[in-house]
Amino acid sequence: MSEELKVETAQEENFAELLEQSLKTLNNGDKVTGTVMAIGSTEIQVDLGTKHTAYIPVEDLTSDPSVKVEDIVHVGDEIEAIVVHVNDGEGVVRLSKKRLEAGKAWEEIEAAVESKEVLEGVVTEENKGGLVVNVKGVRVFV
């Protein structure tokens, strides 16, 4: 009898925890992790485990235009992104993986500058003032 009570209590606690998580409020700028549920021609649908329907537009997936979506993500993959826009009225959340990567890249570049580390990049443009270089997905003027 006491084992049944323990199991029932544990199930109630798990349910309460899941319910609380599903009602979680999301705000712009929040870093979230979800599971890729579907990949379309214009967006990737992501399950955040909340009451919201989340998606990443293809243009917000990566800063590398030569990469194909199917090479980056697959259904069932776990993905991290930044909340860009929340529409609570419709229960829809727009995410950006590209902004998350750009933020991480800036942190890495700043750390490299402080430690005087040499970084490598790809020259993408040339103008009379210098060069534009892609370093870790960030456009840098040299």
Short mmCIF file of N, CA and C in Angstrom, two decimals:
data_model
loop_
_atom_site.label_atom_id
_atom_site.label_comp_id
_atom_site.label_asym_id
_atom_site.label_seq_id
_atom_site.Cartn_x
_atom_site.Cartn_y
_atom_site.Cartn_z
N MET A 1 0.82 -1.19 0.00
CA MET A 1 0.00 0.00 0.00
C MET A 1 0.87 1.26 0.00
N SER A 2 1.92 1.28 0.84
CA SER A 2 2.76 2.47 0.92
C SER A 2 3.55 2.66 -0.38
N GLU A 3 3.90 1.57 -1.08
CA GLU A 3 4.60 1.70 -2.36
C GLU A 3 3.69 2.35 -3.40
N GLU A 4 2.42 1.97 -3.41
CA GLU A 4 1.47 2.57 -4.34
C GLU A 4 1.33 4.06 -4.06
N LEU A 5 1.32 4.44 -2.81
CA LEU A 5 1.20 5.84 -2.42
C LEU A 5 2.42 6.62 -2.88
N LYS A 6 3.61 6.03 -2.73
CA LYS A 6 4.85 6.69 -3.16
C LYS A 6 4.85 6.90 -4.67
N VAL A 7 4.45 5.89 -5.42
CA VAL A 7 4.40 5.99 -6.88
C VAL A 7 3.41 7.06 -7.30
N GLU A 8 2.24 7.06 -6.68
CA GLU A 8 1.21 8.05 -7.00
C GLU A 8 1.70 9.46 -6.68
N THR A 9 2.36 9.64 -5.55
CA THR A 9 2.89 10.95 -5.16
C THR A 9 3.96 11.40 -6.16
N ALA A 10 4.83 10.49 -6.57
CA ALA A 10 5.88 10.82 -7.53
C ALA A 10 5.27 11.23 -8.87
N GLN A 11 4.23 10.52 -9.30
CA GLN A 11 3.56 10.85 -10.55
C GLN A 11 2.90 12.22 -10.47
N GLU A 12 2.29 12.53 -9.34
CA GLU A 12 1.66 13.84 -9.15
C GLU A 12 2.70 14.94 -9.19
N GLU A 13 3.86 14.71 -8.57
CA GLU A 13 4.94 15.70 -8.58
C GLU A 13 5.46 15.91 -9.99
N ASN A 14 5.65 14.82 -10.74
CA ASN A 14 6.10 14.93 -12.13
C ASN A 14 5.08 15.70 -12.97
N PHE A 15 3.80 15.39 -12.79
CA PHE A 15 2.75 16.08 -13.53
C PHE A 15 2.76 17.57 -13.19
N ALA A 16 2.88 17.90 -11.92
CA ALA A 16 2.90 19.30 -11.49
C ALA A 16 4.10 20.02 -12.10
N GLU A 17 5.24 19.35 -12.13
CA GLU A 17 6.45 19.94 -12.71
C GLU A 17 6.27 20.18 -14.21
N LEU A 18 5.71 19.21 -14.92
CA LEU A 18 5.46 19.35 -16.35
C LEU A 18 4.45 20.45 -16.64
N LEU A 19 3.41 20.53 -15.82
CA LEU A 19 2.41 21.57 -15.98
C LEU A 19 3.02 22.95 -15.79
N GLU A 20 3.84 23.10 -14.76
CA GLU A 20 4.50 24.38 -14.49
C GLU A 20 5.41 24.76 -15.65
N GLN A 21 6.15 23.80 -16.19
CA GLN A 21 7.05 24.06 -17.30
C GLN A 21 6.26 24.48 -18.55
N SER A 22 5.12 23.85 -18.78
CA SER A 22 4.33 24.16 -19.97
C SER A 22 3.73 25.57 -19.90
N LEU A 23 3.54 26.09 -18.70
CA LEU A 23 2.97 27.42 -18.53
C LEU A 23 4.04 28.51 -18.41
N LYS A 24 5.30 28.13 -18.59
CA LYS A 24 6.42 29.06 -18.46
C LYS A 24 6.26 30.23 -19.44
N THR A 25 6.52 31.43 -18.95
CA THR A 25 6.45 32.62 -19.77
C THR A 25 7.79 32.82 -20.48
N LEU A 26 7.73 33.08 -21.76
CA LEU A 26 8.94 33.34 -22.54
C LEU A 26 9.03 34.82 -22.85
N ASN A 27 10.26 35.34 -22.85
CA ASN A 27 10.49 36.75 -23.14
C ASN A 27 11.54 36.87 -24.24
N ASN A 28 11.48 37.98 -24.98
CA ASN A 28 12.49 38.23 -26.00
C ASN A 28 13.87 38.21 -25.36
N GLY A 29 14.81 37.55 -26.03
CA GLY A 29 16.17 37.47 -25.53
C GLY A 29 16.45 36.23 -24.70
N ASP A 30 15.40 35.48 -24.32
CA ASP A 30 15.61 34.24 -23.55
C ASP A 30 16.32 33.21 -24.41
N LYS A 31 17.25 32.50 -23.81
CA LYS A 31 17.91 31.38 -24.48
C LYS A 31 17.08 30.14 -24.16
N VAL A 32 16.67 29.40 -25.19
CA VAL A 32 15.83 28.22 -25.01
C VAL A 32 16.42 27.02 -25.73
N THR A 33 16.03 25.84 -25.27
CA THR A 33 16.42 24.59 -25.91
C THR A 33 15.15 23.82 -26.23
N GLY A 34 15.10 23.30 -27.45
CA GLY A 34 13.92 22.54 -27.86
C GLY A 34 14.30 21.40 -28.78
N THR A 35 13.28 20.71 -29.25
CA THR A 35 13.46 19.57 -30.15
C THR A 35 12.88 19.90 -31.51
N VAL A 36 13.64 19.65 -32.57
CA VAL A 36 13.17 19.89 -33.93
C VAL A 36 12.05 18.89 -34.23
N MET A 37 10.88 19.41 -34.56
CA MET A 37 9.71 18.56 -34.83
C MET A 37 9.44 18.39 -36.32
N ALA A 38 9.72 19.45 -37.10
CA ALA A 38 9.47 19.39 -38.55
C ALA A 38 10.37 20.41 -39.24
N ILE A 39 10.73 20.09 -40.48
CA ILE A 39 11.56 20.98 -41.27
C ILE A 39 10.82 21.27 -42.57
N GLY A 40 10.49 22.54 -42.77
CA GLY A 40 9.80 22.95 -43.99
C GLY A 40 10.71 23.77 -44.88
N SER A 41 10.17 24.26 -45.99
CA SER A 41 10.99 25.03 -46.93
C SER A 41 11.30 26.43 -46.41
N THR A 42 10.47 26.95 -45.49
CA THR A 42 10.67 28.31 -44.99
C THR A 42 10.97 28.39 -43.50
N GLU A 43 10.71 27.28 -42.76
CA GLU A 43 10.91 27.34 -41.31
C GLU A 43 11.12 25.96 -40.71
N ILE A 44 11.64 25.97 -39.49
CA ILE A 44 11.84 24.76 -38.71
C ILE A 44 10.92 24.87 -37.50
N GLN A 45 10.09 23.87 -37.26
CA GLN A 45 9.20 23.87 -36.09
C GLN A 45 9.92 23.21 -34.93
N VAL A 46 9.84 23.87 -33.76
CA VAL A 46 10.57 23.42 -32.57
C VAL A 46 9.61 23.26 -31.40
N ASP A 47 9.72 22.14 -30.69
CA ASP A 47 8.94 21.90 -29.48
C ASP A 47 9.76 22.34 -28.28
N LEU A 48 9.29 23.36 -27.57
CA LEU A 48 10.00 23.87 -26.39
C LEU A 48 9.48 23.25 -25.10
N GLY A 49 8.44 22.43 -25.19
CA GLY A 49 7.85 21.86 -23.99
C GLY A 49 6.99 22.86 -23.24
N THR A 50 6.57 23.91 -23.94
CA THR A 50 5.71 24.93 -23.34
C THR A 50 4.40 24.98 -24.11
N LYS A 51 3.53 25.90 -23.72
CA LYS A 51 2.24 26.05 -24.38
C LYS A 51 2.37 26.69 -25.76
N HIS A 52 3.56 27.16 -26.10
CA HIS A 52 3.78 27.88 -27.34
C HIS A 52 4.16 26.96 -28.50
N THR A 53 3.85 27.42 -29.71
CA THR A 53 4.35 26.80 -30.92
C THR A 53 5.55 27.64 -31.34
N ALA A 54 6.72 27.01 -31.47
CA ALA A 54 7.93 27.77 -31.79
C ALA A 54 8.43 27.40 -33.18
N TYR A 55 9.03 28.39 -33.84
CA TYR A 55 9.60 28.14 -35.16
C TYR A 55 10.84 29.00 -35.36
N ILE A 56 11.72 28.51 -36.22
CA ILE A 56 12.91 29.26 -36.63
C ILE A 56 12.80 29.45 -38.14
N PRO A 57 12.67 30.70 -38.63
CA PRO A 57 12.69 30.91 -40.07
C PRO A 57 14.05 30.45 -40.62
N VAL A 58 14.06 29.92 -41.83
CA VAL A 58 15.30 29.41 -42.41
C VAL A 58 16.39 30.48 -42.42
N GLU A 59 16.03 31.74 -42.66
CA GLU A 59 17.03 32.81 -42.70
C GLU A 59 17.62 33.10 -41.32
N ASP A 60 16.98 32.62 -40.25
CA ASP A 60 17.50 32.81 -38.89
C ASP A 60 18.18 31.57 -38.34
N LEU A 61 18.47 30.61 -39.23
CA LEU A 61 19.11 29.38 -38.78
C LEU A 61 20.63 29.52 -38.73
N THR A 62 21.21 30.11 -39.77
CA THR A 62 22.67 30.25 -39.83
C THR A 62 23.04 31.48 -40.63
N SER A 63 24.24 31.99 -40.40
CA SER A 63 24.71 33.15 -41.15
C SER A 63 25.43 32.72 -42.43
N ASP A 64 25.60 31.43 -42.63
CA ASP A 64 26.27 30.91 -43.83
C ASP A 64 25.22 30.57 -44.88
N PRO A 65 25.10 31.41 -45.93
CA PRO A 65 24.06 31.19 -46.93
C PRO A 65 24.28 29.95 -47.81
N SER A 66 25.48 29.41 -47.81
CA SER A 66 25.77 28.25 -48.65
C SER A 66 25.35 26.93 -48.01
N VAL A 67 25.01 26.95 -46.72
CA VAL A 67 24.66 25.72 -46.00
C VAL A 67 23.20 25.36 -46.25
N LYS A 68 22.94 24.08 -46.47
CA LYS A 68 21.57 23.60 -46.64
C LYS A 68 20.98 23.27 -45.28
N VAL A 69 19.70 23.55 -45.11
CA VAL A 69 19.01 23.32 -43.84
C VAL A 69 19.16 21.87 -43.39
N GLU A 70 18.97 20.93 -44.32
CA GLU A 70 19.02 19.51 -43.96
C GLU A 70 20.41 19.05 -43.54
N ASP A 71 21.45 19.86 -43.83
CA ASP A 71 22.80 19.54 -43.37
C ASP A 71 23.04 20.01 -41.94
N ILE A 72 22.21 20.93 -41.46
CA ILE A 72 22.39 21.51 -40.12
C ILE A 72 21.53 20.81 -39.07
N VAL A 73 20.25 20.62 -39.39
CA VAL A 73 19.32 20.05 -38.41
C VAL A 73 18.53 18.89 -39.01
N HIS A 74 18.10 18.01 -38.12
CA HIS A 74 17.26 16.87 -38.49
C HIS A 74 16.13 16.77 -37.47
N VAL A 75 15.02 16.19 -37.88
CA VAL A 75 13.90 15.98 -36.97
C VAL A 75 14.39 15.14 -35.79
N GLY A 76 14.07 15.60 -34.59
CA GLY A 76 14.50 14.91 -33.37
C GLY A 76 15.74 15.52 -32.73
N ASP A 77 16.46 16.37 -33.47
CA ASP A 77 17.65 17.03 -32.92
C ASP A 77 17.26 18.01 -31.82
N GLU A 78 18.14 18.16 -30.83
CA GLU A 78 17.96 19.20 -29.82
C GLU A 78 18.64 20.45 -30.37
N ILE A 79 17.99 21.60 -30.22
CA ILE A 79 18.51 22.84 -30.78
C ILE A 79 18.38 23.97 -29.78
N GLU A 80 19.41 24.82 -29.72
CA GLU A 80 19.39 26.01 -28.86
C GLU A 80 19.13 27.23 -29.75
N ALA A 81 18.39 28.19 -29.21
CA ALA A 81 18.09 29.41 -29.96
C ALA A 81 17.75 30.53 -28.98
N ILE A 82 17.59 31.71 -29.53
CA ILE A 82 17.20 32.90 -28.77
C ILE A 82 15.76 33.25 -29.16
N VAL A 83 14.95 33.62 -28.17
CA VAL A 83 13.58 34.07 -28.45
C VAL A 83 13.66 35.47 -29.05
N VAL A 84 13.08 35.62 -30.25
CA VAL A 84 13.10 36.89 -30.95
C VAL A 84 11.77 37.63 -30.78
N HIS A 85 10.67 36.88 -30.81
CA HIS A 85 9.35 37.50 -30.70
C HIS A 85 8.36 36.50 -30.11
N VAL A 86 7.56 36.97 -29.16
CA VAL A 86 6.53 36.13 -28.55
C VAL A 86 5.17 36.75 -28.85
N ASN A 87 4.28 35.96 -29.43
CA ASN A 87 2.91 36.38 -29.67
C ASN A 87 2.02 35.51 -28.79
N ASP A 88 1.80 35.97 -27.55
CA ASP A 88 1.01 35.18 -26.60
C ASP A 88 -0.43 34.99 -27.06
N GLY A 89 -0.96 35.97 -27.79
CA GLY A 89 -2.33 35.87 -28.26
C GLY A 89 -2.54 34.66 -29.16
N GLU A 90 -1.55 34.40 -30.01
CA GLU A 90 -1.64 33.25 -30.92
C GLU A 90 -0.84 32.06 -30.40
N GLY A 91 -0.05 32.27 -29.35
CA GLY A 91 0.75 31.18 -28.79
C GLY A 91 1.92 30.79 -29.67
N VAL A 92 2.48 31.77 -30.39
CA VAL A 92 3.56 31.51 -31.34
C VAL A 92 4.83 32.23 -30.89
N VAL A 93 5.97 31.53 -31.00
CA VAL A 93 7.26 32.11 -30.63
C VAL A 93 8.21 32.00 -31.82
N ARG A 94 8.80 33.13 -32.19
CA ARG A 94 9.82 33.12 -33.26
C ARG A 94 11.18 33.04 -32.59
N LEU A 95 12.01 32.12 -33.09
CA LEU A 95 13.35 31.90 -32.54
C LEU A 95 14.41 32.22 -33.58
N SER A 96 15.66 32.41 -33.11
CA SER A 96 16.79 32.60 -34.01
C SER A 96 18.01 31.87 -33.47
N LYS A 97 18.48 30.92 -34.24
CA LYS A 97 19.73 30.23 -33.91
C LYS A 97 20.91 31.10 -34.34
N LYS A 98 20.72 31.85 -35.42
CA LYS A 98 21.78 32.71 -35.95
C LYS A 98 22.18 33.78 -34.92
N ARG A 99 21.22 34.38 -34.24
CA ARG A 99 21.54 35.40 -33.23
C ARG A 99 22.27 34.79 -32.03
N LEU A 100 21.89 33.58 -31.65
CA LEU A 100 22.58 32.90 -30.56
C LEU A 100 24.03 32.66 -30.94
N GLU A 101 24.26 32.16 -32.16
CA GLU A 101 25.62 31.90 -32.63
C GLU A 101 26.43 33.18 -32.73
N ALA A 102 25.79 34.27 -33.19
CA ALA A 102 26.48 35.55 -33.31
C ALA A 102 26.90 36.06 -31.94
N GLY A 103 26.03 35.91 -30.95
CA GLY A 103 26.38 36.33 -29.58
C GLY A 103 27.55 35.54 -29.04
N LYS A 104 27.55 34.23 -29.27
CA LYS A 104 28.67 33.39 -28.83
C LYS A 104 29.94 33.77 -29.57
N ALA A 105 29.82 34.03 -30.88
CA ALA A 105 30.99 34.40 -31.67
C ALA A 105 31.59 35.71 -31.18
N TRP A 106 30.73 36.70 -30.86
CA TRP A 106 31.23 37.98 -30.34
C TRP A 106 31.99 37.76 -29.03
N GLU A 107 31.46 36.91 -28.16
CA GLU A 107 32.15 36.63 -26.90
C GLU A 107 33.52 36.01 -27.16
N GLU A 108 33.59 35.08 -28.12
CA GLU A 108 34.87 34.45 -28.46
C GLU A 108 35.84 35.45 -29.06
N ILE A 109 35.33 36.35 -29.93
CA ILE A 109 36.19 37.36 -30.55
C ILE A 109 36.70 38.34 -29.50
N GLU A 110 35.83 38.78 -28.59
CA GLU A 110 36.26 39.69 -27.52
C GLU A 110 37.32 39.04 -26.64
N ALA A 111 37.14 37.77 -26.32
CA ALA A 111 38.13 37.06 -25.50
C ALA A 111 39.46 36.96 -26.25
N ALA A 112 39.40 36.74 -27.56
CA ALA A 112 40.63 36.65 -28.37
C ALA A 112 41.34 38.00 -28.42
N VAL A 113 40.58 39.08 -28.52
CA VAL A 113 41.18 40.42 -28.54
C VAL A 113 41.88 40.70 -27.21
N GLU A 114 41.22 40.38 -26.11
CA GLU A 114 41.81 40.61 -24.78
C GLU A 114 43.09 39.81 -24.58
N SER A 115 43.11 38.59 -25.09
CA SER A 115 44.30 37.74 -24.91
C SER A 115 45.29 37.89 -26.06
N LYS A 116 44.99 38.81 -26.99
CA LYS A 116 45.84 39.08 -28.16
C LYS A 116 46.07 37.83 -29.01
N GLU A 117 45.05 36.99 -29.07
CA GLU A 117 45.09 35.77 -29.88
C GLU A 117 44.82 36.13 -31.34
N VAL A 118 45.53 35.49 -32.25
CA VAL A 118 45.33 35.70 -33.68
C VAL A 118 44.15 34.85 -34.13
N LEU A 119 43.23 35.48 -34.86
CA LEU A 119 42.06 34.77 -35.37
C LEU A 119 42.18 34.59 -36.88
N GLU A 120 41.56 33.55 -37.39
CA GLU A 120 41.53 33.32 -38.83
C GLU A 120 40.12 33.58 -39.34
N GLY A 121 40.05 34.05 -40.58
CA GLY A 121 38.76 34.30 -41.19
C GLY A 121 38.87 34.22 -42.70
N VAL A 122 37.76 34.44 -43.36
CA VAL A 122 37.70 34.40 -44.82
C VAL A 122 37.37 35.80 -45.33
N VAL A 123 38.20 36.31 -46.24
CA VAL A 123 37.95 37.62 -46.84
C VAL A 123 36.73 37.49 -47.74
N THR A 124 35.72 38.32 -47.48
CA THR A 124 34.50 38.26 -48.28
C THR A 124 34.31 39.47 -49.18
N GLU A 125 34.96 40.58 -48.82
CA GLU A 125 34.85 41.80 -49.62
C GLU A 125 36.14 42.59 -49.52
N GLU A 126 36.35 43.42 -50.55
CA GLU A 126 37.50 44.33 -50.54
C GLU A 126 36.96 45.70 -50.94
N ASN A 127 37.41 46.74 -50.22
CA ASN A 127 37.05 48.09 -50.61
C ASN A 127 38.25 49.00 -50.40
N LYS A 128 38.13 50.28 -50.73
CA LYS A 128 39.30 51.16 -50.67
C LYS A 128 39.78 51.40 -49.24
N GLY A 129 38.97 51.11 -48.25
CA GLY A 129 39.36 51.30 -46.86
C GLY A 129 40.00 50.08 -46.22
N GLY A 130 39.79 48.91 -46.81
CA GLY A 130 40.34 47.69 -46.22
C GLY A 130 39.60 46.45 -46.70
N LEU A 131 39.48 45.48 -45.81
CA LEU A 131 38.85 44.20 -46.14
C LEU A 131 37.72 43.89 -45.17
N VAL A 132 36.73 43.19 -45.65
CA VAL A 132 35.68 42.65 -44.80
C VAL A 132 35.94 41.15 -44.70
N VAL A 133 36.07 40.68 -43.46
CA VAL A 133 36.44 39.29 -43.21
C VAL A 133 35.34 38.62 -42.38
N ASN A 134 35.00 37.39 -42.73
CA ASN A 134 34.05 36.61 -41.95
C ASN A 134 34.84 35.80 -40.93
N VAL A 135 34.68 36.16 -39.65
CA VAL A 135 35.36 35.47 -38.55
C VAL A 135 34.29 34.85 -37.66
N LYS A 136 34.22 33.54 -37.64
CA LYS A 136 33.24 32.81 -36.81
C LYS A 136 31.81 33.26 -37.10
N GLY A 137 31.53 33.59 -38.38
CA GLY A 137 30.19 34.00 -38.77
C GLY A 137 29.91 35.48 -38.57
N VAL A 138 30.89 36.24 -38.10
CA VAL A 138 30.72 37.68 -37.86
C VAL A 138 31.52 38.46 -38.89
N ARG A 139 30.88 39.48 -39.50
CA ARG A 139 31.59 40.33 -40.46
C ARG A 139 32.49 41.29 -39.68
N VAL A 140 33.78 41.26 -40.02
CA VAL A 140 34.77 42.09 -39.33
C VAL A 140 35.49 42.93 -40.37
N PHE A 141 35.66 44.23 -40.09
CA PHE A 141 36.40 45.12 -41.00
C PHE A 141 37.85 45.17 -40.56
N VAL A 142 38.75 44.94 -41.53
CA VAL A 142 40.20 44.96 -41.24
C VAL A 142 40.84 46.01 -42.11
#
